[in-house]
Coordinates of C-alpha atoms and ligand atoms in Angstrom, one line a residue:
X16 CA 24.1 24.7 -18.3
X17 CA 20.6 23.1 -18.0
X18 CA 19.9 21.9 -14.5
X19 CA 18.2 18.6 -13.9
X20 CA 16.8 19.3 -10.5
X21 CA 13.2 18.5 -9.8
X22 CA 10.7 21.4 -9.2
X23 CA 11.0 21.1 -5.4
X24 CA 14.8 21.2 -5.5
X25 CA 14.7 18.3 -3.1
X26 CA 16.4 15.9 -3.1
X27 CA 19.2 17.9 -4.7
X28 CA 21.3 16.3 -7.4
X29 CA 24.8 17.2 -8.5
X30 CA 24.3 18.5 -12.1
X31 CA 28.0 18.1 -12.9
X32 CA 27.8 14.4 -12.1
X33 CA 24.5 13.6 -13.8
X34 CA 24.9 11.7 -17.1
X35 CA 22.5 12.9 -19.8
X36 CA 21.7 11.7 -23.4
X37 CA 19.7 14.0 -25.6
X38 CA 17.0 12.2 -27.5
X39 CA 16.4 13.2 -31.2
X40 CA 13.4 12.0 -33.2
X41 CA 14.0 8.6 -34.9
X42 CA 17.8 8.7 -34.5
X43 CA 17.9 7.5 -30.9
X44 CA 19.0 4.0 -29.9
X45 CA 20.0 2.6 -26.6
X46 CA 23.6 1.5 -26.1
X47 CA 24.2 -2.2 -26.1
X48 CA 24.0 -3.6 -22.6
X49 CA 27.3 -4.6 -21.0
X50 CA 28.1 -8.3 -20.8
X51 CA 27.6 -8.0 -17.1
X52 CA 24.1 -6.7 -17.1
X53 CA 24.4 -5.4 -13.5
X54 CA 27.0 -2.9 -14.8
X55 CA 24.6 -1.5 -17.4
X56 CA 23.4 1.9 -16.2
X57 CA 19.7 2.5 -16.0
X58 CA 17.8 5.1 -18.1
X59 CA 15.0 7.5 -17.3
X60 CA 13.3 10.1 -19.5
X61 CA 13.5 13.7 -18.2
X62 CA 11.2 16.3 -19.8
X63 CA 10.4 19.6 -18.1
X64 CA 11.3 18.5 -14.6
X65 CA 8.0 19.9 -13.3
X66 CA 7.6 16.9 -10.9
X67 CA 8.3 18.0 -7.4
X68 CA 10.3 15.1 -6.2
X69 CA 12.4 12.2 -7.5
X70 CA 10.2 10.5 -10.1
X71 CA 12.2 12.5 -12.8
X72 CA 15.6 11.8 -11.2
X73 CA 18.1 9.0 -11.9
X74 CA 21.4 9.9 -10.1
X75 CA 22.9 6.5 -10.6
X76 CA 22.0 6.2 -14.2
X77 CA 21.4 8.2 -17.4
X78 CA 18.7 10.8 -18.0
X79 CA 17.2 10.9 -21.5
X80 CA 16.4 14.5 -22.1
X81 CA 13.4 14.7 -24.4
X82 CA 13.4 18.5 -25.1
X83 CA 14.2 17.8 -28.8
X84 CA 11.2 15.6 -29.2
X85 CA 9.3 18.8 -29.9
X86 CA 7.5 18.3 -33.2
X87 CA 3.8 18.1 -34.0
X88 CA 3.1 15.1 -36.3
X89 CA -0.6 15.3 -37.2
X90 CA -3.5 17.6 -36.2
X91 CA -7.1 16.9 -37.2
X92 CA -8.8 20.2 -36.7
X93 CA -12.2 18.8 -37.5
X94 CA -12.2 15.9 -35.1
X95 CA -9.9 17.4 -32.5
X96 CA -7.2 14.8 -32.5
X97 CA -3.5 15.6 -32.1
X98 CA -0.4 13.5 -32.5
X99 CA 2.9 15.0 -31.3
X100 CA 6.3 14.0 -30.0
X101 CA 6.4 13.4 -26.3
X102 CA 8.6 16.4 -25.5
X103 CA 6.0 18.9 -26.9
X104 CA 4.7 21.1 -24.1
X105 CA 1.2 22.0 -23.1
X106 CA 2.1 25.6 -23.7
X107 CA 3.0 24.8 -27.4
X108 CA -0.2 22.8 -27.8
X109 CA -2.4 25.6 -26.5
X110 CA -0.8 28.0 -29.0
X111 CA -1.7 25.6 -31.8
X112 CA -5.3 24.7 -30.8
X113 CA -6.8 27.7 -29.0
X114 CA -7.4 29.6 -32.2
X115 CA -9.6 26.7 -33.4
X116 CA -11.6 26.5 -30.2
X117 CA -10.0 23.3 -29.0
X118 CA -8.6 22.8 -25.5
X119 CA -6.6 20.3 -23.5
X120 CA -8.9 17.5 -22.2
X121 CA -7.2 17.7 -18.8
X122 CA -4.5 20.1 -17.6
X123 CA -2.6 20.5 -14.4
X124 CA -1.8 23.8 -12.7
X125 CA 1.1 24.6 -15.0
X126 CA 1.3 24.6 -18.8
X127 CA 5.1 24.1 -18.7
X128 CA 4.9 20.3 -18.8
X129 CA 5.4 17.9 -21.7
X130 CA 2.9 15.4 -23.1
X131 CA 5.2 12.5 -22.1
X132 CA 5.3 13.8 -18.5
X133 CA 1.5 14.2 -18.5
X134 CA 1.1 10.6 -19.6
X135 CA 3.7 9.1 -17.3
X136 CA 2.2 10.8 -14.2
X137 CA -1.4 10.5 -15.6
X138 CA -2.0 14.1 -14.6
X139 CA -5.3 15.4 -13.3
X140 CA -6.8 18.9 -13.2
X141 CA -9.6 21.0 -11.9
X142 CA -12.1 19.0 -14.0
X143 CA -11.3 15.6 -12.5
X144 CA -14.9 15.2 -11.3
X145 CA -16.2 15.6 -14.9
X146 CA -13.3 14.3 -17.0
X147 CA -11.0 12.0 -15.1
X148 CA -7.3 12.0 -15.9
X149 CA -5.2 12.8 -19.0
X150 CA -4.7 9.1 -19.7
X151 CA -8.4 8.7 -20.5
X152 CA -7.9 10.8 -23.7
X153 CA -4.8 8.9 -25.0
X154 CA -5.7 7.1 -28.2
X155 CA -2.2 5.5 -28.8
X156 CA 1.5 6.1 -28.3
X157 CA 4.8 4.7 -29.4
X158 CA 7.0 3.1 -26.7
X159 CA 10.7 2.5 -27.3
X160 CA 12.0 -0.3 -25.1
X161 CA 15.7 -0.7 -24.3
X162 CA 15.9 -3.8 -26.5
X163 CA 15.2 -1.5 -29.5
X164 CA 11.5 -2.6 -29.9
X165 CA 9.1 0.2 -30.9
X166 CA 5.7 -0.7 -29.8
X167 CA 2.4 1.0 -30.6
X168 CA 0.3 0.8 -27.5
X169 CA -3.5 1.5 -27.5
X170 CA -6.6 0.0 -25.9
X171 CA -6.4 -2.7 -28.6
X172 CA -2.7 -3.2 -29.1
X173 CA -0.2 -4.0 -26.4
X174 CA -2.9 -3.3 -24.0
X175 CA -1.0 -4.3 -20.9
X176 CA 1.8 -1.9 -21.7
X177 CA -0.7 0.8 -22.6
X178 CA -2.3 0.5 -19.1
X179 CA 1.1 0.2 -17.3
X180 CA 2.7 3.2 -19.1
X181 CA -0.2 5.6 -18.3
X182 CA 0.8 6.7 -14.8
X183 CA 3.8 4.3 -15.0
X184 CA 6.3 6.9 -13.7
X185 CA 8.5 6.6 -16.8
X186 CA 9.5 3.1 -15.9
X187 CA 8.2 1.1 -18.9
X188 CA 10.4 2.7 -21.6
X189 CA 10.7 5.9 -23.6
X190 CA 7.5 7.3 -25.0
X191 CA 8.3 8.7 -28.5
X192 CA 5.0 10.2 -29.5
X193 CA 1.4 10.4 -28.2
X194 CA -2.0 10.7 -30.0
X195 CA -4.8 12.1 -27.9
X196 CA -8.2 13.8 -28.2
X197 CA -8.9 17.4 -27.5
X198 CA -11.9 19.2 -26.0
X199 CA -14.1 21.5 -28.0
X200 CA -14.7 24.9 -26.3
X201 CA -16.9 27.9 -27.2
X202 CA -13.9 30.3 -26.8
X203 CA -10.8 31.2 -24.8
X204 CA -12.5 32.7 -21.7
X205 CA -13.7 31.3 -18.5
X206 CA -16.9 32.3 -16.7
X207 CA -15.7 32.2 -13.1
X208 CA -17.2 32.4 -9.6
X209 CA -15.2 32.9 -6.5
X210 CA -16.9 32.2 -3.2
X211 CA -15.5 32.7 0.3
X212 CA -16.2 29.8 2.7
X213 CA -15.6 29.8 6.4
X214 CA -14.8 26.2 7.3
X215 CA -14.6 22.7 5.9
X216 CA -18.4 22.0 6.1
X217 CA -19.0 25.0 3.9
X218 CA -16.4 23.7 1.5
X219 CA -18.1 20.3 1.2
X220 CA -21.4 21.8 0.6
X221 CA -20.1 24.1 -2.1
X222 CA -18.1 21.3 -3.8
X223 CA -21.0 18.9 -3.8
X224 CA -23.4 21.4 -5.2
X225 CA -21.0 22.6 -7.9
X226 CA -20.1 19.1 -9.3
X227 CA -23.0 18.9 -11.7
X228 CA -23.0 22.3 -13.4
X229 CA -19.3 23.4 -13.2
X230 CA -16.6 21.9 -15.3
X231 CA -13.8 23.2 -13.1
X232 CA -13.7 23.4 -9.3
X233 CA -10.9 24.0 -6.8
X234 CA -10.3 25.7 -3.5
X235 CA -7.4 27.5 -1.9
X236 CA -7.4 27.0 1.9
X237 CA -5.8 28.8 4.8
X238 CA -4.0 25.9 6.4
X239 CA -3.3 27.8 9.6
X240 CA -6.9 28.7 10.5
X241 CA -8.2 26.8 13.6
X242 CA -11.4 26.1 15.5
X243 CA -14.7 27.1 13.8
X244 CA -12.6 28.4 10.9
X245 CA -10.7 25.2 10.3
X246 CA -10.3 24.8 6.5
X247 CA -11.6 28.3 5.6
X248 CA -10.8 29.5 2.1
X249 CA -11.8 30.6 -1.4
X250 CA -13.8 28.3 -3.7
X251 CA -13.3 28.8 -7.4
X252 CA -15.5 27.3 -10.1
X253 CA -15.5 27.9 -13.8
X254 CA -16.9 27.0 -17.3
X255 CA -15.5 27.7 -20.7
X256 CA -17.2 30.6 -22.6
X257 CA -16.7 32.8 -25.6
X258 CA -14.2 35.6 -25.7
X259 CA -14.9 38.9 -27.4
X260 CA -11.2 39.4 -28.3
X261 CA -8.7 37.0 -29.9
X262 CA -6.5 35.4 -27.2
X263 CA -3.0 36.9 -27.1
X264 CA -0.2 34.5 -26.1
X265 CA 2.3 36.2 -23.8
X266 CA 5.3 34.9 -22.0
X267 CA 5.7 35.7 -18.3
X268 CA 7.8 38.8 -17.6
X269 CA 8.2 38.4 -13.8
X270 CA 10.9 36.1 -12.6
X271 CA 12.4 35.2 -9.2
X272 CA 16.1 35.8 -10.2
X273 CA 17.8 33.8 -7.4
X274 CA 17.0 31.6 -4.3
X275 CA 15.3 33.7 -1.6
X276 CA 16.6 33.5 1.9
X277 CA 15.3 30.3 3.6
X278 CA 13.4 32.1 6.3
X279 CA 11.2 34.1 3.9
X280 CA 8.3 31.7 4.1
X281 CA 7.7 30.9 7.7
X282 CA 4.7 30.5 9.9
X283 CA 4.3 34.2 10.5
X284 CA 4.7 35.4 6.9
X285 CA 2.4 32.6 5.6
X286 CA -0.2 33.5 8.3
X287 CA -0.1 37.1 7.3
X288 CA -0.4 36.2 3.6
X289 CA -3.3 33.8 4.3
X290 CA -5.2 36.4 6.4
X291 CA -4.9 39.0 3.7
X292 CA -5.7 36.6 0.9
X293 CA -8.8 35.2 2.7
X294 CA -10.1 38.7 3.4
X295 CA -9.2 40.2 -0.1
X296 CA -12.1 41.8 -1.9
X297 CA -13.5 39.3 -4.3
X298 CA -15.6 39.8 -7.4
X299 CA -18.0 36.9 -7.2
X300 CA -18.7 36.7 -10.9
X301 CA -16.1 37.4 -13.5
X302 CA -15.1 36.5 -17.1
X303 CA -11.4 35.8 -17.3
X304 CA -8.9 34.6 -19.8
X305 CA -8.2 30.9 -19.5
X306 CA -4.5 31.4 -18.7
X307 CA -4.7 33.1 -15.3
X308 CA -7.6 30.8 -14.4
X309 CA -5.7 27.6 -15.0
X310 CA -2.1 28.7 -14.6
X311 CA -1.8 31.5 -12.0
X312 CA 1.6 30.3 -10.8
X313 CA 3.0 30.4 -14.4
X314 CA 2.9 34.2 -14.2
X315 CA 6.1 34.2 -12.1
X316 CA 9.0 32.3 -13.6
X317 CA 11.0 30.2 -11.2
X318 CA 8.6 30.8 -8.3
X319 CA 10.1 27.7 -6.7
X320 CA 13.2 29.8 -5.7
X321 CA 11.0 31.6 -3.1
X322 CA 11.6 28.6 -0.9
X323 CA 15.3 29.1 -0.7
X324 CA 18.3 26.9 -1.4
X325 CA 17.0 23.9 0.5
X326 CA 13.9 23.7 -1.6
X327 CA 10.5 22.5 -0.5
X328 CA 8.4 19.4 -0.3
X329 CA 4.9 18.8 -1.6
X330 CA 2.4 16.5 -0.1
X331 CA -0.7 15.6 -2.0
X332 CA -3.0 12.9 -0.8
X333 CA -6.4 11.6 -1.7
X334 CA -8.9 10.3 1.0
X335 CA -12.1 8.3 0.2
X336 CA -15.2 10.5 0.4
X337 CA -16.7 8.6 3.4
X338 CA -13.7 9.6 5.5
X339 CA -13.2 13.2 4.3
X340 CA -14.4 15.0 7.4
X341 CA -12.4 13.1 10.0
X342 CA -9.2 12.9 7.8
X343 CA -9.2 16.6 6.8
X344 CA -9.9 17.8 10.3
X345 CA -7.0 15.6 11.7
X346 CA -4.6 16.8 9.0
X347 CA -5.4 20.5 9.2
X348 CA -5.3 20.4 13.0
X349 CA -1.9 18.7 12.9
X350 CA -0.5 21.3 10.4
X351 CA -1.8 24.4 12.2
X352 CA -0.4 23.0 15.5
X353 CA 3.0 22.3 13.9
X354 CA 5.4 25.2 13.6
X355 CA 5.4 24.7 9.9
X356 CA 3.1 26.3 7.4
X357 CA 2.1 25.3 3.9
X358 CA 2.2 28.3 1.6
X359 CA -0.1 26.9 -1.1
X360 CA -2.8 24.6 0.2
X361 CA -5.4 23.3 -2.3
X362 CA -8.5 21.2 -1.8
X363 CA -10.5 19.5 -4.5
X364 CA -12.9 16.6 -4.8
X365 CA -12.0 13.9 -7.3
X366 CA -14.8 12.1 -9.2
X367 CA -15.2 8.4 -9.9
X368 CA -14.2 8.3 -13.5
X369 CA -11.6 5.5 -13.7
X370 CA -8.3 5.9 -15.5
X371 CA -6.8 3.0 -17.6
X372 CA -3.5 3.5 -15.7
X373 CA -2.5 0.6 -13.5
X374 CA -0.7 2.9 -11.0
X375 CA -2.7 6.1 -11.4
X376 CA -3.0 8.3 -8.3
X377 CA -6.5 9.8 -8.6
X378 CA -9.4 7.9 -7.1
X379 CA -12.8 9.0 -5.8
X380 CA -12.5 11.2 -2.7
X381 CA -11.0 14.5 -1.5
X382 CA -7.5 15.6 -2.5
X383 CA -5.4 18.0 -0.4
X384 CA -2.1 19.4 -1.8
X385 CA 0.3 21.2 0.5
X386 CA 3.9 22.5 0.2
X387 CA 6.3 23.0 3.0
X388 CA 9.7 24.8 2.9
X389 CA 12.3 22.1 3.6
X390 CA 13.3 22.4 7.2
X391 CA 15.1 19.0 7.3
X392 CA 14.0 16.3 9.7
X393 CA 11.2 18.5 11.2
X394 CA 9.5 18.6 7.8
X395 CA 10.1 14.9 7.1
X396 CA 8.5 14.1 10.6
X397 CA 5.4 16.2 9.8
X398 CA 4.9 14.5 6.4
X399 CA 5.4 11.1 8.1
X400 CA 2.6 12.0 10.5
X401 CA 0.4 13.0 7.6
X402 CA 1.1 9.6 6.1
X403 CA -0.2 7.9 9.2
X404 CA -3.5 9.7 8.8
X405 CA -3.6 9.0 5.0
X406 CA -3.0 5.3 5.7
X407 CA -5.5 5.2 8.6
X408 CA -8.2 6.4 6.2
X409 CA -7.2 4.2 3.3
X410 CA -6.0 7.1 1.2
X411 CA -3.0 7.5 -1.1
X412 CA -0.1 9.9 -1.9
X413 CA 0.8 11.3 -5.4
X414 CA 4.3 10.1 -6.5
X415 CA 4.7 13.1 -8.9
X416 CA 4.8 15.3 -5.8
X417 CA 6.7 13.1 -3.5
X418 CA 10.3 12.9 -2.4
X419 CA 10.2 10.9 0.8
X420 CA 7.5 8.4 1.3
X421 CA 8.6 5.0 2.6
X422 CA 8.6 1.7 0.6
X423 CA 6.1 0.4 3.1
X424 CA 3.6 3.3 2.7
X425 CA 4.0 3.1 -1.1
X426 CA 3.1 -0.6 -1.3
X427 CA 0.0 0.1 0.8
X428 CA -1.0 3.1 -1.4
X429 CA -0.4 1.2 -4.6
X430 CA -1.4 -2.5 -4.2
X431 CA -1.1 -2.8 -8.1
X432 CA 2.7 -2.4 -7.8
X433 CA 3.3 -6.2 -7.8
X434 CA 1.3 -6.6 -11.0
X435 CA 3.0 -3.5 -12.5
X436 CA 6.5 -4.7 -11.9
X437 CA 6.5 -7.2 -14.8
X438 CA 6.1 -4.2 -17.3
X439 CA 9.1 -2.2 -16.1
X440 CA 11.8 -2.0 -18.8
X441 CA 14.8 -4.0 -17.3
X442 CA 17.1 -1.0 -18.1
X443 CA 14.9 1.7 -16.7
X444 CA 14.9 3.0 -13.2
X445 CA 14.6 6.2 -11.1
X446 CA 15.6 7.5 -7.7
X447 CA 11.9 7.2 -6.8
X448 CA 11.8 3.6 -7.9
X449 CA 14.9 2.6 -5.9
X450 CA 13.4 4.3 -2.8
X451 CA 10.0 2.7 -2.9
X452 CA 11.1 -0.7 -4.1
X453 CA 14.7 -1.2 -3.0
X454 CA 14.8 -4.9 -3.9
Ligands
FAD14 C1 3.0 24.6 -10.6 C2 2.7 23.1 -10.8 C3 1.4 22.7 -10.7 C4 1.1 21.4 -10.9 N1 -0.2 21.0 -10.8 C5 -0.5 19.7 -11.0 C6 -1.9 19.3 -11.1 O1 -2.8 20.1 -10.9 N2 -2.2 18.0 -11.3 C7 -1.2 17.1 -11.6 O2 -1.5 15.9 -11.8 N3 0.1 17.4 -11.5 C8 0.5 18.7 -11.3 N4 1.8 19.1 -11.3 C9 2.8 18.0 -11.5 C10 3.1 17.9 -13.0 O3 2.0 18.1 -13.8 C11 3.7 16.5 -13.3 O4 4.8 16.2 -12.4 C12 4.1 16.3 -14.7 O5 4.3 14.9 -15.0 C13 5.4 17.0 -15.1 O6 5.7 16.8 -16.5 P1 7.1 17.1 -17.0 O7 7.0 17.2 -18.5 O8 7.8 18.2 -16.3 O9 7.8 15.7 -16.7 P2 9.1 15.4 -15.8 O10 8.8 16.0 -14.4 O11 10.4 15.7 -16.4 O12 8.9 13.8 -15.7 C14 7.8 13.2 -15.0 C15 7.8 11.7 -15.2 O13 7.4 11.5 -16.6 C16 8.4 10.6 -17.2 N5 8.5 11.0 -18.6 C17 8.6 12.2 -19.1 N6 8.7 12.2 -20.4 C18 8.7 10.9 -20.8 C19 8.8 10.1 -22.0 N7 8.9 10.7 -23.2 N8 8.8 8.8 -21.9 C20 8.7 8.1 -20.7 N9 8.5 8.8 -19.6 C21 8.6 10.1 -19.6 C22 9.7 10.9 -16.4 O14 10.6 9.8 -16.5 C23 9.1 11.1 -15.0 O15 8.9 9.8 -14.4 C24 2.1 20.4 -11.1 C25 3.5 20.8 -11.2 C26 3.8 22.2 -11.0 C27 5.2 22.6 -11.0

């Protein structure tokens, strides 16, 4: 049986109680609303469930599973334009386009996501400073509303729904297909540099100097380092380049077969890992295949099971550049002083390329992504304290990775919510929506 958990396995849902409809191309129609509209269940699309929290969950309603919306519709190899159904994954797209030296305009850290999910969360990648978000490359899409209307949305048609659906967290209706532009590349390799840095100041310097000439930048940081070494880590930057050999598509062979014991990832094991990883011998210059460069975590299937049965919580915030030093110092000091450790901590500077999305998360500044094994109230308290810092410095938190922010914080992070509300389909909702906007 397919499970409909989110990637963080928190909050947990009972798969046996979750109502699911499978959506098939062109044949799907919504059931008639009941006479008493309050009894009509709400709908929400569920694609690959790679969101960490509850934006892809709808316990009280019906999930629309989009896995059968998996067809390519049109591919212009000359111009680099692709139209495909919304359930097609980035993995499938790469298999189609890489042989013709095209690439995804923007990709997150996993290729196991769908085009519909990429649009609804307006995903960003390591090239945000050069390219902005996925939504910027969307030419048009078809939106099915619960009243049966099929609307073509683009920057010139149904403009408001176009802007609301990009980053609209699946609340404006069901996206049937998407047309978007691709990126031309010289080949399937990446010219990569890895540089060790000893603290946050060195990170800022490296990041600022890399923005102009490097398409992709990102850093792993040791969130438990303190004092002069606060924020130390490894900085990675890369550009596309030619490959001598044809790229071979492989599926990952390693898999975590069951949930690991909950104590596996604790402050001591993470500290030991961080120490070894920071000190590992690095080859400063290397030429690597695009897959391990963009998707290192995809090499191990079900890696989320390492966090145990209780799952884990992500926290990704963005802080305006002018506050980056104070905010990052406060956050990392708070984390290293807590008894909790983030296993994967990632730092990256966003650029100022604006997305059309009304509710999109990325904005100019520094973004920090953390993940914590779920230790119940202790973890929730730590994330609430991180929220206090994010709010103090006028930052924001990413809904695609959230499972616990309060309604009050959300409305401060997303002042456009009031304007957005009018575009929500009356029969669409999610656990996230009910949490952040209970009324
Ligand atoms: C290892 C890993 C790394 C990641 N790295 C990044 C990163 O670098 N940057 C980043 O931005 N994100 C990142 N993410 C998050 C991920 O990219 C997003 O959560 C993405 O939206 C997941 O897509 P999905 O297909 O799994 O959609 P789901 O998680 O199933 O759904 C996500 C949202 O999209 C909506 N949706 C999906 N399909 C449709 C449709 N057809 N019509 C209407 N709404 C729809 C759902 O209702 C839901 O609200 C990462 C996730 C993982 C697991």
